[in-house]
PDB file of C-alpha atoms in Angstrom:
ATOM      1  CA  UNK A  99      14.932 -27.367 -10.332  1.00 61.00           C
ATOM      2  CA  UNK A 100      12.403 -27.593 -13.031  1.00 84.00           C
ATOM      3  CA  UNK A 101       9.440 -28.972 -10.281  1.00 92.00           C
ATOM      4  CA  UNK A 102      10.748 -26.537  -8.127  1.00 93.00           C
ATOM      5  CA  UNK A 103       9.901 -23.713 -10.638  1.00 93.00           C
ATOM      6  CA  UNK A 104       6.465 -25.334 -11.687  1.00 94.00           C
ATOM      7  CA  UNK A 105       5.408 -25.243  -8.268  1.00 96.00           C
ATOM      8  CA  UNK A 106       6.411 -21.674  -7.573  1.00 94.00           C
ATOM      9  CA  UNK A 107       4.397 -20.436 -10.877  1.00 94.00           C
ATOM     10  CA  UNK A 108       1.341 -22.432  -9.308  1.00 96.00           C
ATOM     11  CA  UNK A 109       1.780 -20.280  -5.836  1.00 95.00           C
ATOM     12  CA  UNK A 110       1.935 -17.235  -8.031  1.00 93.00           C
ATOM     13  CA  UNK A 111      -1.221 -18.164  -9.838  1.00 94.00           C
ATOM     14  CA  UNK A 112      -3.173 -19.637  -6.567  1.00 96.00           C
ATOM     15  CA  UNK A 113      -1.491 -16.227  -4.335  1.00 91.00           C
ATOM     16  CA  UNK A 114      -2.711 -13.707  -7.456  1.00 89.00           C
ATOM     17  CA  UNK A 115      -6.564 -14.805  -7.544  1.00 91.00           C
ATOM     18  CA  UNK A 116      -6.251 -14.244  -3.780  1.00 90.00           C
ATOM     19  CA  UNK A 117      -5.058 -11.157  -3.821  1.00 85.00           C
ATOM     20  CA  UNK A 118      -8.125  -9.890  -6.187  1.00 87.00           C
ATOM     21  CA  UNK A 119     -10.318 -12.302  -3.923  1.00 90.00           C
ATOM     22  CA  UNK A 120      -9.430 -10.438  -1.203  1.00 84.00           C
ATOM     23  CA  UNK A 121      -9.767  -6.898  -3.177  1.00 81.00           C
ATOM     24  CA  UNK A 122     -13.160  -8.038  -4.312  1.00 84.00           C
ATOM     25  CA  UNK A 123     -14.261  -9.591  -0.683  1.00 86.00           C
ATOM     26  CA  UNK A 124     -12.920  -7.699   2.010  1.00 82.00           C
ATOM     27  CA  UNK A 125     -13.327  -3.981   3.195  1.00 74.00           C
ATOM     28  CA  UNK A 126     -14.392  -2.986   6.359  1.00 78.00           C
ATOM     29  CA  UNK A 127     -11.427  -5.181   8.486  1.00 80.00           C
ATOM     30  CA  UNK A 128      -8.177  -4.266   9.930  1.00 81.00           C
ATOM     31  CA  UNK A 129      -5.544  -5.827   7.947  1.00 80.00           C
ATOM     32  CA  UNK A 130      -3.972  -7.594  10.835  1.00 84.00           C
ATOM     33  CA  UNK A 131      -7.242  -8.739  12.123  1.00 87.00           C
ATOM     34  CA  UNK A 132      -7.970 -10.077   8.444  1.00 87.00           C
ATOM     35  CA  UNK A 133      -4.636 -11.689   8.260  1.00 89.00           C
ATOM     36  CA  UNK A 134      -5.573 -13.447  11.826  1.00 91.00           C
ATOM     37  CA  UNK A 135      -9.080 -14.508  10.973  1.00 92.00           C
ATOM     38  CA  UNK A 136      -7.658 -15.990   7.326  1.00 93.00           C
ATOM     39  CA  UNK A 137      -5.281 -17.855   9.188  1.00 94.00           C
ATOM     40  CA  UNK A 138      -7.333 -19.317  11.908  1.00 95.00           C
ATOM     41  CA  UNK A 139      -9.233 -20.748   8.312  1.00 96.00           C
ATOM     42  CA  UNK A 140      -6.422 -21.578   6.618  1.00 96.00           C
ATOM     43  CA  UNK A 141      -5.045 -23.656   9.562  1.00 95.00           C
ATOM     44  CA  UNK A 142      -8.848 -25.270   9.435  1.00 95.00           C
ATOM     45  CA  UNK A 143      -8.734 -26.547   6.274  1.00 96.00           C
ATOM     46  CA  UNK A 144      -5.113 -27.638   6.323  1.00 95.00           C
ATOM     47  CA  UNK A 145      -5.253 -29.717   9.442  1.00 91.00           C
ATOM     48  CA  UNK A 146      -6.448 -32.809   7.350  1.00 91.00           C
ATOM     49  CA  UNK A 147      -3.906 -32.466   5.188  1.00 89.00           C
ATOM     50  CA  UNK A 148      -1.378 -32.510   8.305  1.00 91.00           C
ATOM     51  CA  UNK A 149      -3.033 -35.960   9.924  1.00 87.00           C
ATOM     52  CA  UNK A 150      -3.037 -37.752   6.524  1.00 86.00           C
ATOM     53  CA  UNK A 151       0.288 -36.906   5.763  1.00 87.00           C
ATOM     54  CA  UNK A 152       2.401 -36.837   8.722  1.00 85.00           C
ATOM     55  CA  UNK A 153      -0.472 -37.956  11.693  1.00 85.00           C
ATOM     56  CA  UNK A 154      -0.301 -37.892  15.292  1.00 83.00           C
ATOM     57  CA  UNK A 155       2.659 -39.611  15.145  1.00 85.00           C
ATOM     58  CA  UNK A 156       4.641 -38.090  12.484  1.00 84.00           C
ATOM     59  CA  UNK A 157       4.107 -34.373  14.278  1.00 85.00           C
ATOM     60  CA  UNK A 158       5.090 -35.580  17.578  1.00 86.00           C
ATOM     61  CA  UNK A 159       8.454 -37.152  15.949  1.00 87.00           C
ATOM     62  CA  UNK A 160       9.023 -34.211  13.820  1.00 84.00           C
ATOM     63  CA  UNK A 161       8.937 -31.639  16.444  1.00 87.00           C
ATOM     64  CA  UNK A 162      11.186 -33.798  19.131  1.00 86.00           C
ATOM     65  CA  UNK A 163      14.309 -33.465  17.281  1.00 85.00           C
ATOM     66  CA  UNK A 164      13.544 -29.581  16.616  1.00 91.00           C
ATOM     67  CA  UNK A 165      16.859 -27.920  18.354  1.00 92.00           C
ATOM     68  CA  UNK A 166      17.408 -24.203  18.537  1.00 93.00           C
ATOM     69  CA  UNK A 167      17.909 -23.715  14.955  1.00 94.00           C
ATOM     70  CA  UNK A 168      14.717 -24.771  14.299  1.00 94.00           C
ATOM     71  CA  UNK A 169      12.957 -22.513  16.789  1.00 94.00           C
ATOM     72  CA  UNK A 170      15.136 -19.695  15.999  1.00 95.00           C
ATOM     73  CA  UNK A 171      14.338 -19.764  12.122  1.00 96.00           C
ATOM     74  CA  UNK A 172      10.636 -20.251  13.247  1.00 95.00           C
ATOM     75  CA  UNK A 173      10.264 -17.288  14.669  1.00 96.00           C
ATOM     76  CA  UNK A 174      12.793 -15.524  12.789  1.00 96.00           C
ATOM     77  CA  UNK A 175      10.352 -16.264   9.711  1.00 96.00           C
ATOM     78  CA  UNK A 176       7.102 -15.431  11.707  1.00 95.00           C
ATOM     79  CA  UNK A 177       8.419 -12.028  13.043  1.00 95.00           C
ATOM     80  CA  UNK A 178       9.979 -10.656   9.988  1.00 96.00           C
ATOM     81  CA  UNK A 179       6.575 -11.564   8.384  1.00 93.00           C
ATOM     82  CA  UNK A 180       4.168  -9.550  10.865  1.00 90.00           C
ATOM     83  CA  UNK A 181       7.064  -6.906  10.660  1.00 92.00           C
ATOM     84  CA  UNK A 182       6.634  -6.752   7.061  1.00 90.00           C
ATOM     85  CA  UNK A 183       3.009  -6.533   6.943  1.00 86.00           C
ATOM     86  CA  UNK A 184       3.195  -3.851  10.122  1.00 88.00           C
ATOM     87  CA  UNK A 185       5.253  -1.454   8.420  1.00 90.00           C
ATOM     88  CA  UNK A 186       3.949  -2.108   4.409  1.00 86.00           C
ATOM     89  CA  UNK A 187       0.545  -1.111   6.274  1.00 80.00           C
ATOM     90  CA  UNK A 188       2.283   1.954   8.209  1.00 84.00           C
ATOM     91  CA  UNK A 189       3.891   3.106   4.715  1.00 85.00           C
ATOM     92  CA  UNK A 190       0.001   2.770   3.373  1.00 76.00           C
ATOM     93  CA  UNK A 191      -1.163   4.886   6.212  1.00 78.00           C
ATOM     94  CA  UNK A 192       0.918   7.720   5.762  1.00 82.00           C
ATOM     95  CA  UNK A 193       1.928   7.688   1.996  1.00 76.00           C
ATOM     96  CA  UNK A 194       0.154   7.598  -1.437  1.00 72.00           C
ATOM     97  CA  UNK A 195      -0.222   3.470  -3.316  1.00 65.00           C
ATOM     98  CA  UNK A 196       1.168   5.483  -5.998  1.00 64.00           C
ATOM     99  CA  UNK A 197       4.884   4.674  -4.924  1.00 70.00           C
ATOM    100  CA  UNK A 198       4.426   2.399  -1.633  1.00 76.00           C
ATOM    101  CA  UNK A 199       2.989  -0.854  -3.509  1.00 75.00           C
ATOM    102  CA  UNK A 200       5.799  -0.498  -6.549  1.00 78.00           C
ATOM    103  CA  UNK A 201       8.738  -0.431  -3.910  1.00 80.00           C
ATOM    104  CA  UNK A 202       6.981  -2.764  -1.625  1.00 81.00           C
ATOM    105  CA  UNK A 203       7.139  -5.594  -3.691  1.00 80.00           C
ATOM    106  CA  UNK A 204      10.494  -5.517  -4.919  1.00 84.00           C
ATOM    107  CA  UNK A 205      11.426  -7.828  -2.607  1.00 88.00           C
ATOM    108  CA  UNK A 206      13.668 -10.595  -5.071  1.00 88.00           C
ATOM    109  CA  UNK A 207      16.320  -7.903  -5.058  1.00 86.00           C
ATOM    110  CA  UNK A 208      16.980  -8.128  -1.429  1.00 90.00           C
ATOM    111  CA  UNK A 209      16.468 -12.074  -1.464  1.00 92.00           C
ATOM    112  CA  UNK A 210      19.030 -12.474  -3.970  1.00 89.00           C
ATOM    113  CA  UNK A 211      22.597 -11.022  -2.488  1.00 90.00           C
ATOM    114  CA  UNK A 212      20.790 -12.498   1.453  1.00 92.00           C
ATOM    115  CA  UNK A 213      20.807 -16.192   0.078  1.00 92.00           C
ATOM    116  CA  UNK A 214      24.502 -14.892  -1.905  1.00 89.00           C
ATOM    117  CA  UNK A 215      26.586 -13.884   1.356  1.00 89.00           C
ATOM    118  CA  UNK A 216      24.543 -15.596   3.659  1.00 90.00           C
ATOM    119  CA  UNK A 217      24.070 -19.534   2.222  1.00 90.00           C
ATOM    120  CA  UNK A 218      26.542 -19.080  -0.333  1.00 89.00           C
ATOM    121  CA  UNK A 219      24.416 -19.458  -3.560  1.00 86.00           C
ATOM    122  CA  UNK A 220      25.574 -19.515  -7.467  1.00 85.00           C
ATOM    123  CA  UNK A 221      23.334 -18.315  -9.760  1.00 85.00           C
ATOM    124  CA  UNK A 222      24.154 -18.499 -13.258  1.00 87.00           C
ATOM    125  CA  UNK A 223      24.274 -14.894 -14.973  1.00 90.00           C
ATOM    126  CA  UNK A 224      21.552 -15.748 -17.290  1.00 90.00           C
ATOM    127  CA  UNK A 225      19.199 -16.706 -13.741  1.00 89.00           C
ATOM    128  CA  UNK A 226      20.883 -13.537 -12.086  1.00 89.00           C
ATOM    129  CA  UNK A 227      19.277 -11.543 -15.093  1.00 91.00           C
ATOM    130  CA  UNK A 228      16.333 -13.204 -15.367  1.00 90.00           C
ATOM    131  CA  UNK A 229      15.580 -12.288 -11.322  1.00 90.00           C
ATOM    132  CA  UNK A 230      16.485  -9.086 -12.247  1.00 90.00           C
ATOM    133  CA  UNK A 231      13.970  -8.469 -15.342  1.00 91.00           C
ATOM    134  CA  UNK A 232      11.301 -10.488 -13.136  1.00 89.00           C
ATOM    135  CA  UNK A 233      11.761  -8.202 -10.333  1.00 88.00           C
ATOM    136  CA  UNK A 234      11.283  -5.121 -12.929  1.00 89.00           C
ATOM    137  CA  UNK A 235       7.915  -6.878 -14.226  1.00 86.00           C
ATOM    138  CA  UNK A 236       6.452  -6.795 -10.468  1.00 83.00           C
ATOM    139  CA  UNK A 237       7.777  -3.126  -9.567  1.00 85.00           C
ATOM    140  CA  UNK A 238       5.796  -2.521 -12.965  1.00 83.00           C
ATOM    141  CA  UNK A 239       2.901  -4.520 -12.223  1.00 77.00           C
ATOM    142  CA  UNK A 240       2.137  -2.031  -9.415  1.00 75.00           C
ATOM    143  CA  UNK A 241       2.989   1.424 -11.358  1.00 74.00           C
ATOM    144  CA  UNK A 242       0.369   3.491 -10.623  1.00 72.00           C
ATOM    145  CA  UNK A 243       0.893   6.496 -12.732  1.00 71.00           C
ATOM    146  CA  UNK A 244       3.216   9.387 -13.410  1.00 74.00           C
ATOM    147  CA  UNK A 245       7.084   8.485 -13.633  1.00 78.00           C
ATOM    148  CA  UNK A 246       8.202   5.069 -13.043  1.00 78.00           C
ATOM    149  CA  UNK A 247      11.211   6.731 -11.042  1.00 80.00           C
ATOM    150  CA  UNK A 248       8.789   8.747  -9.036  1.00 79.00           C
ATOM    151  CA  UNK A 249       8.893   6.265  -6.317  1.00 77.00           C
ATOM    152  CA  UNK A 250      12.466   5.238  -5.995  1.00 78.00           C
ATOM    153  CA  UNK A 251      13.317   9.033  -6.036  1.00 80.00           C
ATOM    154  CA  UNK A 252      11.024   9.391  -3.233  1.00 75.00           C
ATOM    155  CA  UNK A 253      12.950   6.986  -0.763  1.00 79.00           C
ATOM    156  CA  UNK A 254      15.040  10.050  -0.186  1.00 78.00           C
ATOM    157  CA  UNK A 255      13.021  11.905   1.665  1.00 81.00           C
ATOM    158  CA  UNK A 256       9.275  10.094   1.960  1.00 82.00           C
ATOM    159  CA  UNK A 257       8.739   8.242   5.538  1.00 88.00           C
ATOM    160  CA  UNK A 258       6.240   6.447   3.511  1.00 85.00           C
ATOM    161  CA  UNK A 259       9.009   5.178   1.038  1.00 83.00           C
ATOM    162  CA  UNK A 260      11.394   4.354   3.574  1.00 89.00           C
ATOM    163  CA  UNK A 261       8.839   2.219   5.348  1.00 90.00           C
ATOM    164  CA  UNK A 262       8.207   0.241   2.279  1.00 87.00           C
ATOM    165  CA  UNK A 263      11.503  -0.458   1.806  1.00 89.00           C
ATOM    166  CA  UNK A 264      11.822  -1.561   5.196  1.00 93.00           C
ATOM    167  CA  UNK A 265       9.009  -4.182   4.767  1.00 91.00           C
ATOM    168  CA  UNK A 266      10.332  -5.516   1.011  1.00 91.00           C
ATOM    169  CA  UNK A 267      13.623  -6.387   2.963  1.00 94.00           C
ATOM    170  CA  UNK A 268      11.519  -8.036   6.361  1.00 96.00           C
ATOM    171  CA  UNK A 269       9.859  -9.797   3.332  1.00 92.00           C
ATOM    172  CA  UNK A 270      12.900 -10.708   1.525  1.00 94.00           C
ATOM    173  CA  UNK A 271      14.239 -12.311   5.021  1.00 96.00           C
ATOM    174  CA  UNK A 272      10.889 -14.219   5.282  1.00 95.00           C
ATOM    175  CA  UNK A 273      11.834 -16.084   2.162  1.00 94.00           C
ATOM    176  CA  UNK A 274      15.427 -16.864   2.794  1.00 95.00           C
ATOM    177  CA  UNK A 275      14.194 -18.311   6.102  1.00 96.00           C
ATOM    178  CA  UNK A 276      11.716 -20.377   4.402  1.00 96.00           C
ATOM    179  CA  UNK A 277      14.482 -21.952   2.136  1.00 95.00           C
ATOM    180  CA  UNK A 278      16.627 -22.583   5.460  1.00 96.00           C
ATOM    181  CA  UNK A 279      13.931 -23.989   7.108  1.00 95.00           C
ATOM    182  CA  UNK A 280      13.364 -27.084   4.530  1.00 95.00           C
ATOM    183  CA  UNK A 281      16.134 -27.167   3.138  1.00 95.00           C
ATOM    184  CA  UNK A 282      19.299 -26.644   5.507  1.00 94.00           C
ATOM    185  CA  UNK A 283      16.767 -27.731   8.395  1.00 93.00           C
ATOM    186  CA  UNK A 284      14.909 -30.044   6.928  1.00 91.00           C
ATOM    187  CA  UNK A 285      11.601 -29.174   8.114  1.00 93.00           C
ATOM    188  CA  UNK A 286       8.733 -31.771   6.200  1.00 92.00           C
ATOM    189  CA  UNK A 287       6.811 -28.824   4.374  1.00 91.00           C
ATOM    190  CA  UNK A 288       3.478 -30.290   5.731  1.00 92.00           C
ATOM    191  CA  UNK A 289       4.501 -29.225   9.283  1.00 93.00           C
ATOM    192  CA  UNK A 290       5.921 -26.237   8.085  1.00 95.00           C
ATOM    193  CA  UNK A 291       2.483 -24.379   7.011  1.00 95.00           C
ATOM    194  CA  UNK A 292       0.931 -24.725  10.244  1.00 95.00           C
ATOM    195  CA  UNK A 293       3.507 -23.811  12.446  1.00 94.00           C
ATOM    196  CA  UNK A 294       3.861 -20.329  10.295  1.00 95.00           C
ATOM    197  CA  UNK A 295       0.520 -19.788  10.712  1.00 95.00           C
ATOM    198  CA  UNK A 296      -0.099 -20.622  13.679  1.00 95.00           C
ATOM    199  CA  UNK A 297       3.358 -18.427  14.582  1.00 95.00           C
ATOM    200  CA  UNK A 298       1.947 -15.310  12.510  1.00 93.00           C
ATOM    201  CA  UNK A 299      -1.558 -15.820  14.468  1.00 94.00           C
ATOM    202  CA  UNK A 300       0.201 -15.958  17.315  1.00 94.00           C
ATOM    203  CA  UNK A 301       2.566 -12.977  16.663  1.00 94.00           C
ATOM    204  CA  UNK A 302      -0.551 -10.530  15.413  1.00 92.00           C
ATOM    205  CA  UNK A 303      -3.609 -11.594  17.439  1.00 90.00           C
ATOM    206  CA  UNK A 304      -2.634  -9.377  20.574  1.00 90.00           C
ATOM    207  CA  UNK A 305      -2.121  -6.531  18.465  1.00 85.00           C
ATOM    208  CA  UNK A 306      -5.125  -6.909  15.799  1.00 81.00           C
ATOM    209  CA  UNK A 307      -8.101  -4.719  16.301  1.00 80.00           C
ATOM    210  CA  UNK A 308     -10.575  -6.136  17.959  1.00 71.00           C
ATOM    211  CA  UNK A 309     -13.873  -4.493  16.543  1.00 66.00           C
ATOM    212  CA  UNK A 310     -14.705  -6.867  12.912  1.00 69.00           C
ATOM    213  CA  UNK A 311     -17.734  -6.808  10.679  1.00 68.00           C
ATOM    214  CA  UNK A 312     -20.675  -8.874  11.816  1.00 70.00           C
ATOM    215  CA  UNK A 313     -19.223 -12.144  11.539  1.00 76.00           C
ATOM    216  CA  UNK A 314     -22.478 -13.909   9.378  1.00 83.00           C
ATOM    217  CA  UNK A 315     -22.506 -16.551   7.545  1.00 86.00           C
ATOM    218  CA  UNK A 316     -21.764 -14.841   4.349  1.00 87.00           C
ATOM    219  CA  UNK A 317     -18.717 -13.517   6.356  1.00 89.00           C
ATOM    220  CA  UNK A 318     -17.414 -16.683   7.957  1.00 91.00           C
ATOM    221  CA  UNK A 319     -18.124 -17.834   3.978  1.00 93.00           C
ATOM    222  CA  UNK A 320     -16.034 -15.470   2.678  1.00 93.00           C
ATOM    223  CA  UNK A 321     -12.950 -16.057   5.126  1.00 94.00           C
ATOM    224  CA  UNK A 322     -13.145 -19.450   4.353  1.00 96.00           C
ATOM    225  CA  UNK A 323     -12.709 -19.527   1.072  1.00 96.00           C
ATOM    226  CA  UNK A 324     -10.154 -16.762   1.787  1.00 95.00           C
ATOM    227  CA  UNK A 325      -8.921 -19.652   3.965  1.00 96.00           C
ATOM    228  CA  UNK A 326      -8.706 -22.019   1.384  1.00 97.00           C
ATOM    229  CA  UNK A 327      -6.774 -20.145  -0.680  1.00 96.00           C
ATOM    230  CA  UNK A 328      -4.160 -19.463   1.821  1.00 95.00           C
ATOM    231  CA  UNK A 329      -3.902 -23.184   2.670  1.00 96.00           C
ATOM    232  CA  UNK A 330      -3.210 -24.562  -0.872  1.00 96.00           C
ATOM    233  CA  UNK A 331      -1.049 -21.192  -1.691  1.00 95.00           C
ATOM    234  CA  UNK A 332       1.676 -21.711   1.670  1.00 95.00           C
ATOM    235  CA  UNK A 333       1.427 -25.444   0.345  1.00 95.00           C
ATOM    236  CA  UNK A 334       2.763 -25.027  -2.821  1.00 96.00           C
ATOM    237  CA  UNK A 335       5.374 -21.611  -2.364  1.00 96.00           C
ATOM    238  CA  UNK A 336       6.420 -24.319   0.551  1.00 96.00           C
ATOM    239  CA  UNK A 337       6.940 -26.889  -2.079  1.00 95.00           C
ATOM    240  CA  UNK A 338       8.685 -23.892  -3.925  1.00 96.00           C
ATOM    241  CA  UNK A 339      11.197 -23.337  -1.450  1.00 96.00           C
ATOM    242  CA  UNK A 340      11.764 -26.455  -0.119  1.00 94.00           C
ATOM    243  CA  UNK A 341      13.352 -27.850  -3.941  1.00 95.00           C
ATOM    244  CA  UNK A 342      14.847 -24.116  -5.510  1.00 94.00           C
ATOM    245  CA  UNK A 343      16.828 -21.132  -3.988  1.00 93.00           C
ATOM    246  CA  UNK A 344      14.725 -18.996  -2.028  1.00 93.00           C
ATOM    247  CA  UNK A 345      16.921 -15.861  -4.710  1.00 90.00           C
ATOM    248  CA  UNK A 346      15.002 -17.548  -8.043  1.00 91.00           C
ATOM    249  CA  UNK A 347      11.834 -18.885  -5.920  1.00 92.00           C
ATOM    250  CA  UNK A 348      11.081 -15.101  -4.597  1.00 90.00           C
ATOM    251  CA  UNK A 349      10.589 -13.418  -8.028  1.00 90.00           C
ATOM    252  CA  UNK A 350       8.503 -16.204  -9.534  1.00 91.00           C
ATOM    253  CA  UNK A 351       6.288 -16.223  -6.851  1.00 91.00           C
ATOM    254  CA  UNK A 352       5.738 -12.497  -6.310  1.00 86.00           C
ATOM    255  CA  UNK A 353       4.528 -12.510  -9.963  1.00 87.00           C
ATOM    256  CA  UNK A 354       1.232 -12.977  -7.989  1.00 86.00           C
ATOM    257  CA  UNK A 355       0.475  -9.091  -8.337  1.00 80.00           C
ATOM    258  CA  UNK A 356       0.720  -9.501 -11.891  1.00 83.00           C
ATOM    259  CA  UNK A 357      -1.814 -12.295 -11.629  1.00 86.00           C
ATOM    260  CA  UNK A 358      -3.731 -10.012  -9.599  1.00 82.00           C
ATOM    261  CA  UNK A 359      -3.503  -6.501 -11.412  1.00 78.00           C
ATOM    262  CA  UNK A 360      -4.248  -8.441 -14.721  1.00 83.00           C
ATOM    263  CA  UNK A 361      -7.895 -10.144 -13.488  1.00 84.00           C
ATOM    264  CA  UNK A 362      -8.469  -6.772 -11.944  1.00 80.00           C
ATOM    265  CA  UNK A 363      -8.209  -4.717 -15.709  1.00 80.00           C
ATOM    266  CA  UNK A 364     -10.049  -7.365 -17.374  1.00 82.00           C
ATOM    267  CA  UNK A 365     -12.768  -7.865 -14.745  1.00 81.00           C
ATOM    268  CA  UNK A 366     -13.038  -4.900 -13.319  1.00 74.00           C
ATOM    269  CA  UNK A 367     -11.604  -2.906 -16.119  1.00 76.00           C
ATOM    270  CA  UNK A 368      -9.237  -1.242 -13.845  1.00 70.00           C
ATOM    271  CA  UNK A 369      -6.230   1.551 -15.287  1.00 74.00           C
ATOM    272  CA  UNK A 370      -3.338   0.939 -16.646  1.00 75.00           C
ATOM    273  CA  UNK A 371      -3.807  -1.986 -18.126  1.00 79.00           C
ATOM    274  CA  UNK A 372      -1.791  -1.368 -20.787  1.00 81.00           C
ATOM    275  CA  UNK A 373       1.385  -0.910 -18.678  1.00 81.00           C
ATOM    276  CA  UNK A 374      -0.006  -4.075 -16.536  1.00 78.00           C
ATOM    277  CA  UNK A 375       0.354  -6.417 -19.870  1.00 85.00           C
ATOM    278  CA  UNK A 376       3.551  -5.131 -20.216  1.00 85.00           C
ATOM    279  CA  UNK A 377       4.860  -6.604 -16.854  1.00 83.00           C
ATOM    280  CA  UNK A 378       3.161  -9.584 -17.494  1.00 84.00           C
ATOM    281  CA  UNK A 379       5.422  -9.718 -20.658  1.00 87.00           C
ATOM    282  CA  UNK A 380       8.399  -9.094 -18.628  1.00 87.00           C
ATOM    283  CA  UNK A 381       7.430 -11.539 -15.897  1.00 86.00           C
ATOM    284  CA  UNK A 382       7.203 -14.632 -18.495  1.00 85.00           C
ATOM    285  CA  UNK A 383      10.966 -13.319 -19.817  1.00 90.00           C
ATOM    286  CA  UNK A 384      12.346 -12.787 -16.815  1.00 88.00           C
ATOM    287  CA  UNK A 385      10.747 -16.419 -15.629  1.00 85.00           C
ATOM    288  CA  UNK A 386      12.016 -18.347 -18.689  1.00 85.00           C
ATOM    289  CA  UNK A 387      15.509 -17.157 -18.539  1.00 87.00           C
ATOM    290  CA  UNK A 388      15.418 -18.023 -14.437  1.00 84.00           C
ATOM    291  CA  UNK A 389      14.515 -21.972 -15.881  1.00 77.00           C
ATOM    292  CA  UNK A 390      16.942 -21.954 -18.526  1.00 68.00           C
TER     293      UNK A 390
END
């Protein structure tokens, strides 16, 4: 459990400098096209890691005893991803940050009674809290003024709120098919990453804008160290999942907009920085009391 954990707050760390990466880096593209072009990287740069690990070989023998189980949580994972990231960008287009982001990422909450009825797992009270308070710190984390009820009360009657709801819970599917997939299913992690990026690629390609920013070599830079990051990120929140319930890996890792909202207040001394420290408090309670 305790590995399990360590490697989860790495993905948080590694996924949070992405995220301001890609705040810093990226403007002018379509979010699915940016998603597709990061991928096509990140598969790049994790191929080696594939053939030293696992090699021709190893693939080829992993993949001939997939069964339908294996497909289906595949592309049950892939689809509820791109869904996720669809509609969390719909919610955008229609609705204020303000109270899209804040409901969008609290995922853990749906993760937690999914894994419950559906795999039957026991979390201690003490871990069931500790989700709970972690899950606060990231709905904090991306507060972006007024009341902090504001956006929940909107869910009522905002499409926009609705919509990000919609895509927490795609998300919070995502995850619990992650855990089934290496640990139920036994996928080897190393063949994992690929074939969920490769599925995602896959999935969003035919419906990714076409037009992109002059693809120079200060662009093709760019997405590869965007690349890079997402390469050694699914690595390690697949090492995550693969040794800890997908209900106490969720909230660790989406600490990542902590990581992200933090380096953006002291680099870019962005607002509410105050409030952000706060969550970051919250997110290293709500983590300790998850590893107690």
């Amino acid at each position: 459990m305790t590995l399990g954990i360590w490697f989860a707050i790495i993905a948080a760390l590694i996924w949070g400098v992405y995220l301001f990466y890609l705040k810093r880096m990226f403007t002018e593209y379509a979010a699915s096209t940016l998603t597709v072009l990061i991928n096509v990287f990140a598969l790049g740069w994790y191929g080696p890691i594939v053939a030293y690990s696992l090699g021709v070989d190893g693939v080829v023998e992993a993949v001939s005893v997939f069964e339908l189980a294996h497909l289906g949580i595949l592309a049950l994972t892939a689809v509820t991803i791109a869904a996720a990231m669809i509609t969390f960008l719909r919610a955008l287009g229609i609705g204020d940050v303000s109270y899209v982001a804040p409901i969008n990422k609290i995922v853990p909450v749906f993760v937690l009674p999914i894994e419950v009825v559906v795999l039957g797992q026991f979390l201690t009270p003490l871990q069931v809290a500790g989700v709970v308070v972690a899950t606060i710190a990231i709905y904090v984390a991306n507060f972006q003024g007024g009341s902090l009820t504001e956006p929940l009360r909107r869910i009522a009657h905002s499409r926009a709120a609705q919509l990000a709801l919609v895509s927490a819970f795609f998300f919070a599917v995502s995850d619990v098919g992650k855990r089934i997939a290496l640990q139920e299913l036994a996928i080897p992690a190393t063949l994992w990453v690929p074939l969920l990026l490769g599925s995602v690629i896959v999935i969003l390609a035919p419906i990714a804008p076409r037009s992109t920013p002059g693809l120079n070599r200060v662009e093709v830079r760019k997405l590869a160290g965007a690349g890079a990051f997402v390469a050694a990120g699914e690595h390690v929140t697949t090492l995550a999942f693969a040794l800890i319930p997908a209900s106490i890996a969720s909230p660790i890792v989406n600490t990542q907009a902590i990581v992200a909202v933090l380096l953006g207040g002291i680099l870019l001394k962005e607002r509410y920085f105050r409030i952000r420290i706060v969550a970051a408090v919250l997110a290293v309670i709500g983590v300790t009391m998850i590893a107690i």
